[in-house]
Short mmCIF file of C-alpha atoms in Angstrom, two decimals:
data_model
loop_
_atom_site.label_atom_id
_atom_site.label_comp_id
_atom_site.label_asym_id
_atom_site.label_seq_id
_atom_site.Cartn_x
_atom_site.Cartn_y
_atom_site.Cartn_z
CA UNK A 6 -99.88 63.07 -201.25
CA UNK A 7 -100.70 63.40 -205.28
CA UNK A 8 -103.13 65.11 -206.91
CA UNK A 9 -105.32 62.14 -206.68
CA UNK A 10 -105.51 62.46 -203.31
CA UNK A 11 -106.55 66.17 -203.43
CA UNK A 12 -110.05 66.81 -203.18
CA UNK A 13 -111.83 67.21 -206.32
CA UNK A 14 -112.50 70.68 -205.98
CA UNK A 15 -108.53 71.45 -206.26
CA UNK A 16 -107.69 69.21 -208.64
CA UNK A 17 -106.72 71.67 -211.69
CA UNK A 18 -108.69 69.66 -214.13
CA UNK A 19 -111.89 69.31 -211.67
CA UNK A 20 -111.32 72.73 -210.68
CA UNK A 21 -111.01 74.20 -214.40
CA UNK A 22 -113.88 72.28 -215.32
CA UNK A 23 -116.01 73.74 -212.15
CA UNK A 24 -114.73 77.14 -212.02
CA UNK A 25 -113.30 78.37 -215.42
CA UNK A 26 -109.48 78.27 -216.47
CA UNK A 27 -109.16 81.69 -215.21
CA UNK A 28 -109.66 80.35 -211.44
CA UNK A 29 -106.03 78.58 -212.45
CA UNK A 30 -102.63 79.26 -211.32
CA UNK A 31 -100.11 79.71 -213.88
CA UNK A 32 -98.59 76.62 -212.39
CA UNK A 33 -102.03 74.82 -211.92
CA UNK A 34 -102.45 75.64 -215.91
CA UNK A 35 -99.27 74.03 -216.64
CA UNK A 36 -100.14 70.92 -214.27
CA UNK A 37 -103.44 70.90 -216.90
CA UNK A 38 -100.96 71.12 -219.65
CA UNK A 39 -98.36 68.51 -218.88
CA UNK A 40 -100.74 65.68 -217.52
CA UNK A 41 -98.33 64.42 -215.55
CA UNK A 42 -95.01 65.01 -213.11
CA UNK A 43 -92.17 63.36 -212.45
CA UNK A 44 -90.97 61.05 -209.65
CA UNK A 45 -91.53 62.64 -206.76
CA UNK A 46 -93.12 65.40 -208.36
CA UNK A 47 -96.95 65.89 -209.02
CA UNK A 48 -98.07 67.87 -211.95
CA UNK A 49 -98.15 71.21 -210.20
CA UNK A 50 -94.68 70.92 -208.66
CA UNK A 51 -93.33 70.57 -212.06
CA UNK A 52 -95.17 73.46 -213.04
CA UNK A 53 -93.82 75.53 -210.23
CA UNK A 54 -90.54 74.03 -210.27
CA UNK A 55 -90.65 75.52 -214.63
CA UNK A 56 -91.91 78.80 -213.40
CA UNK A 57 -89.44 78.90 -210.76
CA UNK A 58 -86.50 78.58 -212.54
CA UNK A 59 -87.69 81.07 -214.89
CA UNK A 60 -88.66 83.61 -213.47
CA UNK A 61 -92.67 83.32 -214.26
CA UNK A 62 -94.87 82.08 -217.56
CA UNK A 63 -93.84 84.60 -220.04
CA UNK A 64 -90.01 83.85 -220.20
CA UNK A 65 -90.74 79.97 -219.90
CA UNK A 66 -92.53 80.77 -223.09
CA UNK A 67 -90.40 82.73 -224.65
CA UNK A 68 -87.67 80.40 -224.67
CA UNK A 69 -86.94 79.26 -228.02
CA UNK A 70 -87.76 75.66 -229.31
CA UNK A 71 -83.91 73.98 -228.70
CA UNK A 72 -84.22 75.17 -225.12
CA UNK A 73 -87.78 74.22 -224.22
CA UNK A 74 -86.61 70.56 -225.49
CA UNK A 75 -84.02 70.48 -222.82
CA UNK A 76 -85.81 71.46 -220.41
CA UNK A 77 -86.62 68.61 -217.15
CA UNK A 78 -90.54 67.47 -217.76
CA UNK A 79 -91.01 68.65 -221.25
CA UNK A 80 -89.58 66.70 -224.03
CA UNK A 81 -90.15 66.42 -227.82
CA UNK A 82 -93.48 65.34 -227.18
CA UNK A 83 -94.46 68.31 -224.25
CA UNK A 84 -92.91 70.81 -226.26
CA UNK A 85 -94.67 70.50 -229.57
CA UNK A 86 -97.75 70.26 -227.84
CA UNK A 87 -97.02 73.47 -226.17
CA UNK A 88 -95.80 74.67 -229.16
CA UNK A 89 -98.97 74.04 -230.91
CA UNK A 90 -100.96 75.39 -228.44
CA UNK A 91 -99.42 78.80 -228.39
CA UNK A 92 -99.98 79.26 -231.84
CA UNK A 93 -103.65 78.62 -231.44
CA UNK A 94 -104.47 80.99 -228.93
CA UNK A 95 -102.36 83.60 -231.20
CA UNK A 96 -104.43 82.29 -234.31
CA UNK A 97 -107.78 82.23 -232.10
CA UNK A 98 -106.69 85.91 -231.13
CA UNK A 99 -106.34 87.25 -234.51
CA UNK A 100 -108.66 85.30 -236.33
CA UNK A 101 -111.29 88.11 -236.61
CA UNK A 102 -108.71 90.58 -237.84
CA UNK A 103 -107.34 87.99 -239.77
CA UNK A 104 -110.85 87.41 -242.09
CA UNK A 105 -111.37 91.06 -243.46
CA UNK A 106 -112.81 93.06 -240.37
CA UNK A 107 -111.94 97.03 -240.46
CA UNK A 108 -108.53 97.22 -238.54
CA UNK A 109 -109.58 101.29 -238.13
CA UNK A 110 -109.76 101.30 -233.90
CA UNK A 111 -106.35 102.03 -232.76
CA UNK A 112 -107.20 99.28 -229.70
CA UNK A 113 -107.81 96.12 -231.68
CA UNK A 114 -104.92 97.35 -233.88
CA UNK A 115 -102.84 97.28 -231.12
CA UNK A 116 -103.21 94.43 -229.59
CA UNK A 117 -103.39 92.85 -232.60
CA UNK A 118 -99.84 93.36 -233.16
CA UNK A 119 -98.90 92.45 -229.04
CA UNK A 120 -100.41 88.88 -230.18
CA UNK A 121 -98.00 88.72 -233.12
CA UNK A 122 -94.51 90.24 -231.80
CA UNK A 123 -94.80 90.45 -228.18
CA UNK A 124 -92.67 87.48 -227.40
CA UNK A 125 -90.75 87.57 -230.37
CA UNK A 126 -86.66 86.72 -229.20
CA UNK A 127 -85.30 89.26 -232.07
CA UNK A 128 -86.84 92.26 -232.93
CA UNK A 129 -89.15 92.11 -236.15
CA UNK A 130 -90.54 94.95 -238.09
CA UNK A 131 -94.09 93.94 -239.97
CA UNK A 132 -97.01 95.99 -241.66
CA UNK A 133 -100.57 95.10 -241.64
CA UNK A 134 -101.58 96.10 -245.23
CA UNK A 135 -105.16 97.83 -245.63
CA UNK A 136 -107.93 98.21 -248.54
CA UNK A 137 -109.57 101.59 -248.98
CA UNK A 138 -111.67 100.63 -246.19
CA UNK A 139 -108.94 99.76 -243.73
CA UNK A 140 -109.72 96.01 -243.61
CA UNK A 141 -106.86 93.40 -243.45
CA UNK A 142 -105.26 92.26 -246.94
CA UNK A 143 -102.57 90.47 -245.22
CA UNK A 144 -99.50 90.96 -242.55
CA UNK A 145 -96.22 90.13 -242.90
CA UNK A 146 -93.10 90.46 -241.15
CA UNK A 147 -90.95 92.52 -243.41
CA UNK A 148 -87.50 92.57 -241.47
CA UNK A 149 -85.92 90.90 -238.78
CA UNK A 150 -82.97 91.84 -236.88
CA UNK A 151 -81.06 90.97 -233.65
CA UNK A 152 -82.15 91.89 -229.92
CA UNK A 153 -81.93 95.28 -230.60
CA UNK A 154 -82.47 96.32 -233.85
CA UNK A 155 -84.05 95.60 -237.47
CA UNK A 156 -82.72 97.28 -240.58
CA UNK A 157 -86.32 98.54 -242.58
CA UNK A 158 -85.50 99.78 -246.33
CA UNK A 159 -88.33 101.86 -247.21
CA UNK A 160 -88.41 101.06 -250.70
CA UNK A 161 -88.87 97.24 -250.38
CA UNK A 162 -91.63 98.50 -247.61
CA UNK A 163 -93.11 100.84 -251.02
CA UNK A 164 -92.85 97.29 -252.91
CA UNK A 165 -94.41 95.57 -250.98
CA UNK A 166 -97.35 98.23 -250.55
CA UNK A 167 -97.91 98.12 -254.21
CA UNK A 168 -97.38 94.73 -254.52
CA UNK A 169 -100.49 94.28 -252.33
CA UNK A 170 -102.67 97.46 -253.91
CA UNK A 171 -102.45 98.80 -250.51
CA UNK A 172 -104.34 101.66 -249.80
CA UNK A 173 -103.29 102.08 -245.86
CA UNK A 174 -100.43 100.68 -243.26
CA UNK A 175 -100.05 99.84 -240.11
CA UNK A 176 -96.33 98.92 -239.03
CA UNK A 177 -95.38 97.65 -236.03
CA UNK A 178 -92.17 96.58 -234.30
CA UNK A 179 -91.21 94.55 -231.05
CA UNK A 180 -88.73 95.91 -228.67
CA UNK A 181 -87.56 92.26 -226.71
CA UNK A 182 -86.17 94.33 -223.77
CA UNK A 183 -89.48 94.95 -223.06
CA UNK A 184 -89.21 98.62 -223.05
CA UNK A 185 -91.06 100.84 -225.69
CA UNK A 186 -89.69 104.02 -225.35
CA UNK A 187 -88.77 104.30 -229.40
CA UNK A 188 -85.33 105.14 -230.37
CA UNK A 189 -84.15 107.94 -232.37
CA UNK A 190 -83.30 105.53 -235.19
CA UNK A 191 -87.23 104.06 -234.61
CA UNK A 192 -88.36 108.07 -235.41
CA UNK A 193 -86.11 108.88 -238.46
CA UNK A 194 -87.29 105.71 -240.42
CA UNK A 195 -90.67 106.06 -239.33
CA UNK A 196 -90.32 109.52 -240.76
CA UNK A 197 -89.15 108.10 -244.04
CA UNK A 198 -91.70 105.83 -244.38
CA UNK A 199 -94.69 108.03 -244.16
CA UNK A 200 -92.35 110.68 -246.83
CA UNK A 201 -91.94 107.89 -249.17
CA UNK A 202 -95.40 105.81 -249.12
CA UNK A 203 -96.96 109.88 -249.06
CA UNK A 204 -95.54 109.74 -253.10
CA UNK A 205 -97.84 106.91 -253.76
CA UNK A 206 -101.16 108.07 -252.08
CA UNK A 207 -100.67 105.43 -249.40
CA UNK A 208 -101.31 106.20 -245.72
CA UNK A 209 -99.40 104.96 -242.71
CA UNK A 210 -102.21 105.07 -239.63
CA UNK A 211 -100.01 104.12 -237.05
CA UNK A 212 -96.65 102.52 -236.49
CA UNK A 213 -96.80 100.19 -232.83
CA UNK A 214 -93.66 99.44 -230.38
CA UNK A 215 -94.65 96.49 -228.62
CA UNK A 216 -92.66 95.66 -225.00
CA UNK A 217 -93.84 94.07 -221.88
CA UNK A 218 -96.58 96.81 -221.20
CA UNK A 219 -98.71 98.79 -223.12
CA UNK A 220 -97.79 99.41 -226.97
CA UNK A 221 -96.67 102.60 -227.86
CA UNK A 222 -98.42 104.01 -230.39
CA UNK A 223 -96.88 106.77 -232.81
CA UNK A 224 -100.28 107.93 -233.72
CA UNK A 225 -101.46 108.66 -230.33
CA UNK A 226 -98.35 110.74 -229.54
CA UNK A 227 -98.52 112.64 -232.40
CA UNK A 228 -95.46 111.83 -234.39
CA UNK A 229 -97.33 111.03 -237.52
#
C-alpha cells in the first residue's frame, strides 16, 4: 500500500492541511518535505528510515552539508531545499529581534540565541550589540572554535563594541555536547569581559550557554 492508498485523513499533506503541521510526526513532516520515497519505500518510510538511523530530527539536522548530500533519499536537490528551509524558520524566528525591538527580557534573549547556535557543529562565541535602549544594532559571531572550545580576546570583543557605538551586550556561546554547565575557562573570560567593556561605560546584560535544554544564563545565576 502507498500513501495514495491511505485515506485522506492520514495522508501528511491532507492531514497537515486539515489538522495543522503540529498534528505531524517528525517522520510524517519529512514525508511533507521530501515529496516522494524510494522504491519500495513511501515518503514516510524514508522519513523514518532518516530518523532511524540517526537517532531522531535534531542530529539528522545537524549533520553538516557534505553529509546530508550522501545521505539515501536526499540529494543535491533535497538537501538545499532543506537547507533553505532551516534557515527560514531561523530567519522567521528572529526576525522581530532582528528589526530593532528591545532585546531587554532575558526570555526572548534567550531563545533568541538557541535559534542562532543551538545546532551549531563547533562551538561559536557571538554578541548581540545594544543601543542605549537595549534594541538590536546587529549580531555577529565573533569566534569560532572546535567541539569544545572558542578562544574570545576581549579586546577585539572592546573593538568591536566601539566599532558599533554599543551601549549594551549580550554574548552567548553554544556548548555542542549539549551540556551547559559552563566551564571554569567560560567564567574567567566572562569575568574579563565585563572588567574590560566596564572601562568603556559598556554593559554586558547577560552572557547565554546554549546545549540541548534550557540556556544557561549567567545573569540569572548571579555571576555578573
Amino acid at each position: 500500500m502507498t500513501i495514495r492508498d491511505w485515506p485522506d485523513s492520514e495522508r501528511p499533506r491532507e492531514k497537515l492541511l486539515l489538522r495543522g503541521a503540529a498534528a505531524l510526526s517528525d517522520a510524517e513532516l519529512l514525508a511533507v518535505f521530501l515529496g516522494s520515497g524510494l522504491r519500495g519505500m513511501d515518503a514516510v518510510e524514508l522519513g523514518r528510515d532518516l530518523l532511524r538511523r540517526h537517532g531522531g530530527l535534531r542530529p539528522l539536522l545537524r549533520l553538516p552539508p557534505a553529509a546530508l548530500l550522501r545521505e539515501r533519499g536526499l540529494g543535491a536537490a533535497r538537501t538545499t531545499r532543506l537547507l533553505a528551509a532551516l534557515e527560514l524558520a531561523a530567519r522567521h524566528l528572529c526576525a522581530d529581534l532582528d528589526r530593532g525591538d528591545p532585546l531587554g527580557d532575558p526570555g526572548r534573549a534567550a531563545a533568541y540565541f538557541s535559534v542562532r547556535l543551538r545546532d551549531r557543529p563547533q562551538e561559536v562565541f557571538a554578541c548581540a550589540f545594544l543601543d542605549s535602549r537595549h534594541r538590536m544594532i546587529v549580531f555577529e559571531e565573533l569566534f569560532t572554535g572546535s567541539l569544545d572550545g572558542a578562544d574570545v580576546y576581549p579586546r577585539e570583543v572592546v573593538r568591536r563594541c566601539l566599532q558599533h557605538n554599543a551601549a549594551a551586550v549580550i554574548f552567548g556561546h553554544n556548548h555542542p555536547s549539549g551540556v551547559t554547565d559552563p566551564s571554569a575557562a567560560d567564567r574567567a573570560v566572562t569575568r574579563r569581559l565585563v572588567d574590560a567593556l566596564r572601562l568603556v561605560d559598556i554593559r554586558v546584560l547577560d552572557h547565554f550557554i546554549v546545549g540541548d535544554g534550557p540556556v544557561l544564563s549567567f545573569a540569572a545565576r548571579g555571576w555578573l
